[in-house]
Structure formats: C-alpha cells, structure tokens
XYZ file of N, CA and C in Angstrom:
219
model
N -33.886 45.212 4.878
C -33.278 44.772 3.482
C -32.732 45.914 2.764
N -32.152 45.700 1.767
C -31.258 46.672 0.920
C -32.023 47.886 0.680
N -33.333 47.888 0.357
C -34.101 48.931 -0.068
C -34.227 50.054 1.124
N -34.340 49.544 2.401
C -34.539 50.367 3.524
C -33.340 51.055 3.799
N -32.101 50.348 3.749
C -30.845 50.960 4.043
C -30.537 52.035 3.007
N -30.901 51.583 1.481
C -30.681 52.755 0.543
C -31.427 53.983 0.750
N -32.730 53.815 1.337
C -33.700 54.964 1.433
C -32.906 55.949 2.406
N -32.488 55.235 3.605
C -31.897 56.143 4.777
C -30.463 56.740 4.266
N -29.771 55.825 3.634
C -28.497 56.499 3.019
C -28.772 57.728 2.086
N -29.779 57.573 1.294
C -30.206 58.525 0.317
C -30.366 59.955 1.089
N -31.138 59.708 2.338
C -31.456 60.922 3.031
C -30.136 61.635 3.468
N -29.094 60.702 4.062
C -27.892 61.216 4.299
C -27.160 62.052 3.352
N -27.250 61.375 2.081
C -26.526 61.837 0.987
C -27.026 63.302 0.596
N -28.243 63.443 0.766
C -28.975 64.810 0.348
C -28.499 65.975 1.260
N -27.976 65.477 2.443
C -27.460 66.415 3.385
C -25.984 66.742 3.362
N -25.375 65.577 2.480
C -23.765 65.626 2.135
C -23.297 65.120 3.416
N -23.957 64.129 4.198
C -23.300 63.570 5.333
C -22.586 62.343 5.073
N -21.145 62.357 4.561
C -20.556 61.369 4.239
C -20.333 60.442 5.053
N -19.808 60.994 6.300
C -19.678 59.967 7.403
C -20.832 59.161 7.761
N -21.989 59.635 7.886
C -23.051 58.805 8.190
C -23.247 57.663 7.111
N -23.075 58.248 5.863
C -23.318 57.096 4.468
C -22.161 55.973 4.733
N -20.890 56.487 5.035
C -20.107 55.399 5.492
C -20.299 54.504 6.473
N -20.687 54.983 7.743
C -21.225 54.277 8.895
C -22.328 53.223 8.418
N -23.248 53.770 7.629
C -24.389 52.911 7.071
C -23.909 51.709 6.128
N -22.968 52.234 5.356
C -22.218 51.264 4.442
C -21.717 50.154 5.283
N -21.004 50.444 6.240
C -20.310 49.375 6.996
C -21.396 48.525 7.712
N -22.376 49.088 8.246
C -23.353 48.417 8.821
C -24.193 47.474 7.789
N -24.295 47.884 6.383
C -24.828 46.997 5.387
C -23.910 45.795 5.242
N -22.728 46.086 5.254
C -21.538 45.229 4.836
C -21.450 44.130 6.054
N -21.885 44.445 7.280
C -21.775 43.647 8.355
C -23.036 42.627 8.460
N -24.124 43.096 7.727
C -25.509 42.402 7.573
C -25.240 41.468 6.466
N -24.172 41.379 5.659
C -23.860 40.826 4.570
C -24.850 40.985 3.210
N -25.168 42.453 3.276
C -26.087 42.587 2.189
C -25.214 42.957 0.950
N -25.840 42.599 -0.137
C -25.076 42.761 -1.440
C -25.486 44.379 -1.935
N -24.228 45.187 -1.833
C -24.360 46.651 -2.377
C -24.690 46.782 -3.738
N -25.643 47.611 -4.230
C -26.123 47.755 -5.400
C -25.595 49.189 -6.113
N -26.153 49.240 -7.107
C -25.801 50.607 -7.736
C -26.474 51.759 -7.151
N -27.784 51.599 -6.421
C -28.303 52.708 -5.785
C -27.381 53.103 -4.422
N -26.942 52.099 -3.787
C -26.079 52.147 -2.688
C -24.725 53.117 -3.046
N -24.329 52.910 -4.204
C -23.125 53.469 -4.544
C -23.400 54.714 -5.171
N -24.716 54.921 -5.600
C -25.087 56.136 -6.213
C -25.317 57.017 -5.193
N -25.900 56.606 -3.862
C -25.969 57.429 -2.758
C -24.760 58.082 -2.271
N -23.734 57.127 -2.011
C -22.445 57.433 -1.531
C -21.795 58.487 -2.403
N -21.990 58.410 -3.947
C -21.429 59.376 -4.812
C -22.282 60.640 -4.618
N -23.594 60.617 -4.517
C -24.195 61.726 -4.156
C -23.596 62.634 -3.094
N -23.423 61.992 -1.911
C -23.079 62.464 -0.614
C -21.756 63.153 -0.795
N -20.744 62.592 -1.467
C -19.532 63.179 -1.709
C -19.486 64.330 -2.641
N -20.382 64.356 -3.637
C -20.612 65.467 -4.492
C -21.124 66.804 -3.725
N -22.361 66.515 -2.831
C -22.774 67.501 -2.002
C -22.047 67.998 -1.041
N -20.945 67.186 -0.561
C -20.051 67.736 0.501
C -18.652 68.315 -0.272
N -18.896 68.309 -1.618
C -17.912 68.971 -2.290
C -16.495 68.326 -2.499
N -16.445 66.938 -2.154
C -15.297 66.001 -2.361
C -15.475 65.343 -3.712
N -15.168 66.164 -4.666
C -15.191 65.782 -6.028
C -14.029 64.710 -6.244
N -12.949 64.983 -5.769
C -11.912 63.887 -6.299
C -12.188 62.515 -5.500
N -12.521 62.537 -4.305
C -13.011 61.240 -3.794
C -14.288 60.672 -4.538
N -15.101 61.456 -4.941
C -16.358 61.037 -5.754
C -15.966 60.300 -7.057
N -14.908 60.956 -7.819
C -14.228 60.615 -8.894
C -13.448 59.120 -8.786
N -12.741 59.083 -7.651
C -12.339 57.675 -7.222
C -13.491 56.508 -7.167
N -14.489 56.899 -6.400
C -15.667 56.028 -6.015
C -16.082 55.772 -7.774
N -16.105 56.687 -8.344
C -16.951 56.081 -9.767
C -15.883 55.201 -10.447
N -14.777 55.371 -10.353
C -13.675 54.610 -11.035
C -13.737 53.333 -10.328
N -13.782 53.011 -9.136
C -13.797 51.844 -8.352
C -15.028 51.016 -8.576
N -16.089 51.738 -8.936
C -17.639 51.090 -9.074
C -17.466 50.349 -10.508
N -16.563 50.926 -11.335
C -16.425 49.925 -12.746
C -15.453 49.043 -12.550
N -14.388 49.282 -11.942
C -13.261 48.330 -11.898
C -13.374 47.297 -10.741
N -13.591 47.794 -9.565
C -13.372 46.650 -8.285
C -14.989 46.111 -8.188
N -16.017 46.858 -8.291
C -17.125 46.118 -7.966
C -18.053 45.758 -9.245
N -17.718 45.990 -10.397
C -18.064 45.704 -11.484
C -19.484 46.283 -11.875
N -19.738 47.329 -11.105
C -21.034 48.229 -11.435
C -20.898 49.416 -12.365
N -21.226 49.376 -13.551
C -20.994 50.556 -14.395
C -22.081 51.521 -13.856
N -21.797 52.734 -13.810
C -22.822 53.828 -13.279
C -23.903 53.736 -14.269
N -25.124 53.780 -13.857
C -26.299 53.954 -14.781
C -26.978 55.336 -14.510
N -27.782 55.586 -15.583
C -28.665 56.759 -15.373
C -29.945 56.333 -15.556
C-alpha cells in the first residue's frame, strides 16, 4: 500500500538516492497507487539532499500546478 511505498522512498530520500526514488515512483504508478503529499515530499527531500535544488524547485511548482497538492508543513 501507499504507506509502505512511502516509508521505503523516505529511506532512499534520506540518502539522496534520487534514481531509486524515481524507480519506486514509477513502480507506484504501475500499481495505480494515488501519490500523495508524503510521496512528493520524499522525492523533494531526495533532490535537496542530492544537491539538485533547481529540480527540487520545479517539483515544488509542479506539486501546486499539475498535481494540485500544495506543499504542507
């Protein structure tokens, strides 16, 4: 379920493993899981930890415009 996937993704994100996060994201999509703010937040964390600030900014913008998930704190 989405919670298990999010837990694994968060582990990858803490290491800054953007590639593994993206692979997991595609797996989640293939299982037709509804991605939530936790999923996007973990991907955002991975990008920041990896130092890809520009892509993190783009993801943040797409969360608001494309997905309809405003970032939450």
